[in-house]
XYZ file of C-alpha atoms in Angstrom:
556
model
C 93.383 124.547 91.233
C 90.577 126.264 93.106
C 90.132 123.995 96.128
C 86.337 123.708 96.647
C 86.619 123.052 100.381
C 89.079 125.892 100.889
C 86.698 128.180 98.981
C 83.933 127.066 101.355
C 86.147 127.869 104.347
C 87.015 131.252 102.837
C 83.320 132.048 102.367
C 82.630 131.240 106.027
C 85.537 133.449 107.129
C 84.384 136.340 104.953
C 80.800 135.976 106.200
C 82.037 136.023 109.797
C 84.179 139.095 109.047
C 81.180 140.838 107.504
C 79.128 140.176 110.629
C 81.726 141.411 113.085
C 82.411 144.550 110.991
C 85.419 145.450 113.111
C 83.592 144.825 116.385
C 86.030 142.102 117.396
C 89.228 140.436 116.359
C 89.069 138.176 113.332
C 88.086 134.594 114.145
C 89.315 131.294 112.723
C 86.192 129.143 112.464
C 86.375 125.417 111.898
C 84.655 123.500 109.112
C 84.029 119.933 110.186
C 81.813 116.988 109.435
C 78.900 116.745 111.887
C 78.664 113.533 113.927
C 75.449 112.484 112.123
C 74.543 112.787 108.403
C 71.154 114.304 109.248
C 73.013 117.320 110.677
C 74.361 118.267 107.260
C 77.491 117.815 105.203
C 79.617 120.337 107.105
C 79.294 122.389 110.261
C 81.013 125.541 111.504
C 81.470 127.009 114.981
C 81.906 130.579 113.682
C 78.851 131.934 115.519
C 80.055 130.641 118.879
C 83.407 132.353 118.325
C 81.709 135.659 117.454
C 79.068 135.638 120.206
C 81.225 136.991 123.096
C 82.142 140.128 121.135
C 78.470 140.816 120.347
C 77.207 140.088 123.849
C 74.541 137.868 122.304
C 73.596 134.224 122.650
C 75.471 132.052 120.134
C 72.218 130.887 118.527
C 71.206 134.500 117.825
C 74.540 135.131 116.104
C 74.202 131.787 114.322
C 70.866 132.871 112.853
C 72.470 136.031 111.439
C 75.362 133.975 110.059
C 72.889 131.511 108.552
C 71.254 134.304 106.575
C 74.643 135.633 105.447
C 75.819 132.200 104.275
C 72.501 131.432 102.604
C 73.017 134.482 100.404
C 76.733 133.986 99.765
C 76.422 130.278 98.952
C 73.286 130.473 96.816
C 73.313 127.575 94.377
C 76.001 125.703 96.302
C 73.847 124.786 99.299
C 70.413 123.225 99.562
C 69.918 124.866 102.932
C 71.718 126.251 105.977
C 70.478 125.422 109.480
C 71.256 126.427 113.048
C 71.707 123.530 115.456
C 72.640 122.845 119.055
C 74.307 125.633 121.041
C 75.055 127.660 117.910
C 76.501 125.483 115.183
C 75.679 126.423 111.602
C 75.171 123.325 109.461
C 75.555 123.311 105.684
C 73.630 120.961 103.411
C 75.527 121.143 100.118
C 73.734 121.064 96.783
C 74.256 118.539 93.999
C 75.818 121.350 91.991
C 78.576 121.838 94.601
C 79.449 118.151 94.403
C 79.478 118.221 90.579
C 81.700 121.299 90.459
C 83.975 119.876 93.145
C 84.401 116.632 91.216
C 85.115 118.578 88.020
C 87.745 120.678 89.813
C 89.433 117.537 91.128
C 89.515 115.959 87.666
C 90.756 119.188 86.061
C 93.626 119.428 88.555
C 95.087 116.069 87.562
C 98.433 115.412 89.234
C 98.372 118.881 90.793
C 95.467 117.932 93.063
C 96.595 118.128 96.675
C 99.693 120.197 95.929
C 100.123 123.097 98.304
C 101.223 126.673 97.728
C 102.714 127.830 101.046
C 102.992 131.489 101.948
C 106.738 130.892 102.033
C 108.471 127.830 100.635
C 111.289 126.673 102.914
C 114.478 124.717 102.347
C 113.912 121.791 104.688
C 116.619 119.313 105.642
C 115.271 116.117 107.193
C 117.970 113.993 108.788
C 116.519 110.648 109.722
C 117.378 107.014 110.452
C 121.107 107.821 110.987
C 121.628 104.469 112.712
C 125.260 103.743 113.555
C 127.022 101.895 110.697
C 127.968 99.127 113.114
C 125.132 96.723 112.332
C 122.121 96.039 110.105
C 119.068 98.252 110.398
C 116.614 97.245 113.095
C 112.821 97.388 112.997
C 113.019 100.479 115.229
C 115.164 102.194 112.587
C 112.572 101.110 110.031
C 109.878 103.060 111.836
C 112.094 106.131 111.682
C 112.699 105.506 107.973
C 108.989 105.167 107.203
C 108.196 108.308 109.204
C 110.991 110.485 107.827
C 110.373 109.522 104.210
C 106.593 110.016 104.444
C 107.128 113.401 106.093
C 109.558 114.398 103.334
C 106.992 113.448 100.676
C 104.282 115.423 102.454
C 106.468 118.517 102.776
C 107.374 118.309 99.082
C 103.682 118.098 98.185
C 103.087 121.116 100.429
C 105.499 123.109 98.252
C 108.768 122.986 100.182
C 112.274 122.192 98.925
C 113.213 119.056 100.858
C 116.561 117.299 101.247
C 116.841 113.867 102.865
C 120.065 113.248 104.774
C 121.595 110.318 106.643
C 124.290 111.106 109.221
C 126.917 108.372 109.348
C 128.336 108.225 112.868
C 131.571 106.740 111.536
C 133.909 107.890 114.335
C 133.915 107.542 118.084
C 133.891 104.872 120.719
C 131.212 102.721 119.106
C 133.204 102.541 115.861
C 136.377 101.595 117.716
C 134.519 98.803 119.548
C 133.150 97.680 116.195
C 136.695 97.481 114.771
C 137.899 95.598 117.857
C 135.043 93.119 117.429
C 135.961 92.506 113.777
C 139.631 92.062 114.742
C 138.685 89.530 117.424
C 136.674 87.478 114.931
C 139.539 87.608 112.427
C 141.787 86.102 115.101
C 139.234 83.479 116.136
C 138.476 85.179 119.458
C 135.237 86.321 121.074
C 134.601 90.075 120.806
C 135.202 92.158 123.952
C 132.395 92.368 126.497
C 131.328 95.787 125.229
C 131.785 94.809 121.567
C 129.487 93.638 118.785
C 128.552 89.961 118.706
C 126.140 89.667 115.807
C 126.690 87.014 113.165
C 127.266 89.807 110.662
C 130.537 90.675 112.479
C 131.943 87.235 111.669
C 130.835 87.719 108.043
C 132.634 91.070 107.902
C 135.755 89.524 109.427
C 135.835 86.934 106.639
C 135.236 89.573 103.961
C 137.971 91.885 105.301
C 140.506 89.189 106.220
C 142.285 89.153 102.863
C 143.378 92.769 102.876
C 143.483 93.879 106.501
C 145.765 93.471 109.485
C 143.790 92.757 112.691
C 146.075 95.213 114.469
C 145.135 98.045 112.069
C 141.965 99.109 113.847
C 141.564 102.325 111.875
C 141.531 100.409 108.600
C 139.105 97.864 110.034
C 136.889 100.694 111.254
C 136.794 102.273 107.800
C 136.299 98.979 106.003
C 133.658 97.786 108.445
C 131.622 101.004 108.453
C 131.819 101.289 104.651
C 130.548 97.720 104.304
C 127.726 98.348 106.771
C 126.829 101.627 105.060
C 126.426 99.706 101.777
C 124.258 97.124 103.515
C 122.144 99.799 105.204
C 121.707 101.633 101.903
C 120.590 98.406 100.202
C 118.019 97.770 102.937
C 116.678 101.316 102.672
C 116.541 101.085 98.870
C 114.501 97.939 99.283
C 112.275 99.799 101.755
C 111.689 102.581 99.214
C 113.786 105.192 101.035
C 116.513 107.102 99.190
C 118.748 109.791 100.630
C 120.085 112.833 98.807
C 123.119 113.025 101.098
C 125.112 110.558 103.201
C 126.995 112.845 105.576
C 130.111 111.453 107.264
C 130.735 112.574 110.839
C 134.385 111.736 110.201
C 134.459 114.556 107.641
C 133.636 117.083 110.380
C 136.756 116.015 112.267
C 138.958 115.918 109.174
C 137.880 119.427 108.088
C 138.318 120.935 111.549
C 134.650 121.878 111.775
C 134.337 121.102 115.493
C 137.021 123.550 116.730
C 135.732 126.076 114.177
C 132.217 125.833 115.636
C 133.586 126.226 119.178
C 135.560 129.323 118.159
C 132.430 130.750 116.542
C 130.548 130.262 119.812
C 133.471 131.739 121.756
C 133.456 134.822 119.533
C 129.774 135.264 120.334
C 130.585 135.220 124.047
C 128.873 131.940 124.935
C 131.911 129.782 125.806
C 133.951 129.630 129.007
C 136.511 127.339 130.633
C 136.198 125.628 133.995
C 138.171 122.800 135.603
C 140.144 122.285 132.404
C 137.038 121.769 130.256
C 135.347 124.054 127.724
C 131.679 124.798 128.402
C 128.775 126.323 126.452
C 126.373 128.615 128.298
C 123.251 126.756 127.192
C 121.490 127.811 130.412
C 121.249 131.286 128.869
C 118.968 129.771 126.211
C 116.428 127.828 128.312
C 118.499 124.689 128.900
C 118.527 123.505 132.514
C 122.330 123.757 132.829
C 125.500 124.528 130.872
C 127.032 121.780 128.727
C 130.588 120.562 128.158
C 132.005 120.996 124.657
C 135.556 119.727 125.272
C 136.451 117.474 128.197
C 139.431 118.149 130.434
C 141.397 115.485 128.488
C 140.999 117.552 125.305
C 138.397 115.273 123.662
C 135.378 117.046 122.157
C 132.007 115.730 123.289
C 129.335 114.305 121.007
C 127.393 117.498 121.696
C 130.225 119.584 120.222
C 130.241 117.427 117.088
C 126.463 117.751 116.814
C 126.694 121.535 117.072
C 129.287 121.569 114.292
C 127.046 119.328 112.195
C 124.012 121.579 112.589
C 126.127 124.653 111.908
C 127.162 122.921 108.676
C 123.497 122.321 107.821
C 122.731 126.002 108.322
C 125.718 127.044 106.218
C 124.459 124.760 103.439
C 121.253 126.802 103.368
C 118.868 124.787 105.513
C 116.074 127.041 106.737
C 114.402 124.284 108.738
C 116.090 121.232 110.240
C 113.944 118.258 111.215
C 115.706 115.460 113.115
C 113.390 112.651 114.271
C 115.068 111.140 117.347
C 114.479 108.167 119.602
C 112.671 108.472 122.911
C 116.005 108.081 124.713
C 117.079 111.433 123.199
C 114.151 113.379 124.658
C 116.375 115.330 127.041
C 118.788 116.186 124.228
C 116.342 118.457 122.409
C 116.473 121.523 124.744
C 120.273 121.660 124.671
C 120.310 121.427 120.869
C 117.785 124.249 120.593
C 119.983 126.245 122.979
C 123.005 125.573 120.775
C 121.153 126.767 117.662
C 120.296 129.990 119.501
C 123.905 130.381 120.665
C 125.032 130.047 117.037
C 122.882 133.091 116.284
C 119.890 131.383 114.689
C 116.248 130.979 115.590
C 115.931 127.810 117.705
C 112.550 127.187 116.088
C 114.457 126.288 112.921
C 115.285 123.042 114.724
C 112.639 120.361 115.262
C 113.125 116.942 116.811
C 110.005 114.757 116.654
C 110.314 112.049 119.308
C 110.019 108.518 117.915
C 108.600 105.937 120.295
C 109.472 102.258 120.130
C 107.877 99.579 117.963
C 107.164 96.104 119.274
C 106.485 93.085 117.061
C 103.535 91.034 118.277
C 102.369 87.578 117.222
C 99.598 85.630 118.882
C 99.288 88.354 121.477
C 102.899 87.913 122.565
C 106.142 89.642 121.712
C 107.674 88.121 118.570
C 111.325 87.512 117.800
C 111.987 88.712 114.302
C 115.451 87.493 113.417
C 116.959 84.632 111.530
C 120.290 85.504 113.114
C 120.124 83.627 116.413
C 117.542 86.052 117.804
C 120.165 88.784 118.086
C 117.978 91.714 117.018
C 114.772 92.529 115.190
C 116.139 93.212 111.703
C 114.250 95.356 109.203
C 115.247 93.023 106.367
C 113.652 90.108 108.198
C 110.430 92.059 108.715
C 110.312 92.907 104.996
C 110.899 89.233 104.153
C 107.963 88.312 106.378
C 105.227 90.877 105.646
C 106.578 92.924 102.719
C 107.429 96.586 102.234
C 103.860 97.860 101.880
C 102.569 96.301 105.088
C 105.733 97.276 106.969
C 105.454 100.946 106.017
C 101.681 101.203 106.392
C 101.603 99.544 109.812
C 104.544 101.632 111.058
C 102.701 104.802 110.079
C 99.325 103.846 111.561
C 99.977 105.511 114.894
C 101.463 108.868 115.784
C 105.253 108.734 115.879
C 105.250 109.742 119.548
C 103.083 106.758 120.525
C 104.436 103.254 121.123
C 103.413 100.842 118.377
C 102.537 97.156 118.543
C 102.891 95.727 115.025
C 100.630 92.676 114.697
C 102.481 90.293 112.380
C 99.547 87.913 111.949
C 97.265 90.747 110.851
C 99.928 92.208 108.545
C 100.292 88.851 106.750
C 96.597 88.423 105.997
C 95.445 88.775 102.407
C 91.987 89.926 103.453
C 90.127 93.126 104.188
C 90.842 92.657 107.903
C 94.341 93.851 107.026
C 94.168 97.673 106.781
C 96.769 98.040 104.031
C 95.094 95.285 102.001
C 91.747 97.045 102.551
C 93.020 100.305 101.060
C 94.971 98.676 98.229
C 91.960 96.513 97.369
C 89.864 99.647 96.877
C 92.387 100.863 94.300
C 92.516 97.473 92.563
C 88.702 97.253 92.526
C 88.483 100.656 90.830
C 90.993 99.508 88.217
C 88.827 96.418 87.657
C 85.704 98.563 87.150
C 87.516 100.693 84.590
C 88.798 97.598 82.752
C 85.232 96.282 82.650
C 84.066 99.579 81.155
C 86.666 99.183 78.413
C 85.751 95.536 77.788
C 82.072 96.441 77.363
C 82.848 99.333 75.034
C 81.763 101.994 77.515
C 85.213 103.567 77.852
C 88.230 103.962 75.598
C 91.314 101.870 76.284
C 94.638 103.455 77.065
C 97.328 103.242 74.417
C 99.188 100.511 76.308
C 96.388 97.931 76.453
C 93.199 97.013 78.301
C 93.334 99.613 81.045
C 90.985 102.537 80.679
C 92.158 105.857 79.310
C 91.479 107.720 82.544
C 92.252 111.151 81.145
C 89.822 110.609 78.266
C 87.173 109.337 80.678
C 87.521 112.398 82.852
C 87.414 114.727 79.851
C 84.375 113.022 78.315
C 82.498 113.156 81.597
C 82.948 116.935 81.748
C 82.324 117.690 78.082
C 79.313 119.862 77.319
C 77.967 119.549 80.822
C 77.707 115.767 80.537
C 78.809 115.249 84.135
C 75.657 114.408 86.057
C 75.526 115.757 89.584
C 76.225 113.095 92.229
C 72.831 112.575 93.853
C 73.064 109.342 95.834
C 74.292 109.713 99.432
C 77.206 107.313 98.851
C 78.289 109.271 95.755
C 78.151 112.578 97.544
C 79.990 111.250 100.602
C 82.784 109.849 98.439
C 83.204 113.092 96.482
C 83.436 115.109 99.709
C 85.984 112.661 101.118
C 88.142 112.878 97.995
C 88.055 116.672 98.072
C 89.547 116.657 101.563
C 92.942 115.386 100.362
C 94.545 118.871 100.111
C 93.528 119.759 103.677
C 94.465 116.340 105.054
C 97.864 116.237 103.342
C 98.576 119.854 104.239
C 97.592 119.273 107.858
C 99.717 116.123 108.064
C 102.724 118.049 106.731
C 102.207 121.042 109.019
C 101.750 118.884 112.119
C 104.548 116.463 111.128
C 101.933 113.717 111.406
C 101.932 111.212 108.508
C 99.655 108.920 110.530
C 96.793 111.293 109.704
C 97.133 110.238 106.087
C 96.797 106.562 107.023
C 93.458 107.405 108.632
C 92.488 109.415 105.543
C 93.418 106.565 103.188
C 91.382 104.107 105.239
C 88.352 106.415 105.330
C 88.617 107.037 101.575
C 88.699 103.295 100.912
C 85.674 102.798 103.185
C 83.718 105.492 101.343
C 84.620 103.929 98.002
C 83.561 100.454 99.136
C 80.209 101.952 100.260
C 79.843 103.688 96.885
C 80.573 100.408 95.076
C 77.973 98.626 97.214
C 75.225 101.208 96.712
C 75.814 102.586 93.213
C 75.947 100.668 89.946
C 78.699 102.032 87.732
C 79.017 100.125 84.451
C 75.521 99.808 83.027
C 74.017 102.711 84.963
C 71.687 105.069 83.032
C 73.215 107.332 80.416
C 74.925 110.328 82.003
C 74.939 108.701 85.409
C 77.331 106.011 84.177
C 79.775 108.615 82.884
C 79.577 110.560 86.129
C 80.220 107.448 88.197
C 83.115 106.411 85.989
C 84.502 109.905 86.573
C 84.077 109.420 90.334
C 85.996 106.147 89.992
C 88.819 107.908 88.155
C 88.944 110.591 90.862
C 88.924 108.008 93.663
C 91.658 105.987 91.983
C 93.866 109.057 91.657
C 93.332 110.173 95.248
C 93.898 106.733 96.776
C 97.023 106.208 94.642
C 98.379 109.642 95.608
C 97.685 108.990 99.287
C 99.383 105.582 99.225
C 102.362 107.065 97.384
C 102.765 109.710 100.085
C 103.020 106.837 102.566
C 105.518 104.986 100.358
C 103.011 102.196 99.666
C 102.194 100.766 96.231
C 98.780 101.040 94.551
C 98.244 97.724 92.708
C 96.062 97.496 89.604
C 95.147 93.883 90.372
C 94.899 91.843 93.561
């Protein structure tokens, strides 16, 4: 579809280019909402960016730009004004709002979908918690973030694969097997073992067919059982992976020595003191890193290099690995390894996930039915539900610590932000059902809900769509039209929390529209236009919630 806001941005850019006429480098002006409604619907800083090249005061350049935009946007703006130090403020006409609403309705499910200059094959590896215990709330934040980011990148036009790395070998898996064996024999697990109640459950489940002395078999059986449990929790949470990649498979296929030999052939490996080292310091790491210890054991870093080499060989053009804050120092060495493999280190991204703390009554809450052993994601879902869990986890930027207020998340009121947004969607559905009940809209084939497609089509037929004239109508239409830019920006910046803010603002604008504008029973023409606005708002809010992995209920 022709994105009305992007067309407005393009007009501003072309007007700025016409003014500079080669006198300066091209500028990238912003288009933003002014802080006060009386300053217009949108404002641009283009004149202030151009002024230095012209050697003129920004307001003088702004006046020239005002004249240029007035001519180029004739019919789409009521007026263009210069304000402050050189801002150019646009007051959009009713016609622009009508045409924007029509474009949104015409786009249907395609509204918000991006067309990137170059579509990439993106592999997002996220969660990847060790299969030695149930998923924690912290892992849940990573799941909510990774899945929302994957949805945003798909909407932006990229080919996205979701992957979970199963760390099913190594010291932690051996300790897990030893803990199961101890429980099978009626003993306490070792001091560095796993003591959760789930270990005793696994010991009972595995007792019939396993010898406590066969640690390898216990390791396989235990990690397979935990993988199934983790997958069930994630399925419940609305997160599905395309690939479950076993770290064990790297060892069994000889991928780790193969990766080391590849690095050696490229001249980046050397031996010292019986160990094998990678010259990561040549690629902006602070020091070289060990690949194989002097006892012949490969390091976790070596396995991770082999894993990312495998990703690249499978065709990944961009690898996004959200990691915990404790892995912050790991990122430079991994980028160095990607470069040493012969690839662009910018193909690798590692958003840093900060911790989440559960709060109740202003104090830290214990969220476990299992003797307070850990904050389990399943327990959080049992308490506040999937929708609240995902929405609250995505409210803040992933690199900011999050306090999740359990009392607020439980409330069935508009104080609860997810309830507030979902209620807007349900209220729209109620308005449309009322329109059907009063014979003002056709019912869908499956019952009392409105035929939204027919409503949208009827509103546009023969110019029947009245131009939104009330301030609340116009504000809502502009807000809805910002979805493509908001979703695209959230994908580009790897920032799903921006969409939470957008959903909340969209709900607020709808609630204001509902308060100020009668829909069913409004004058002829106006009623159809407002029903069309309701259809558009319902679609946008539902799409936004879906990108966050949150449901859009028809009734509440």
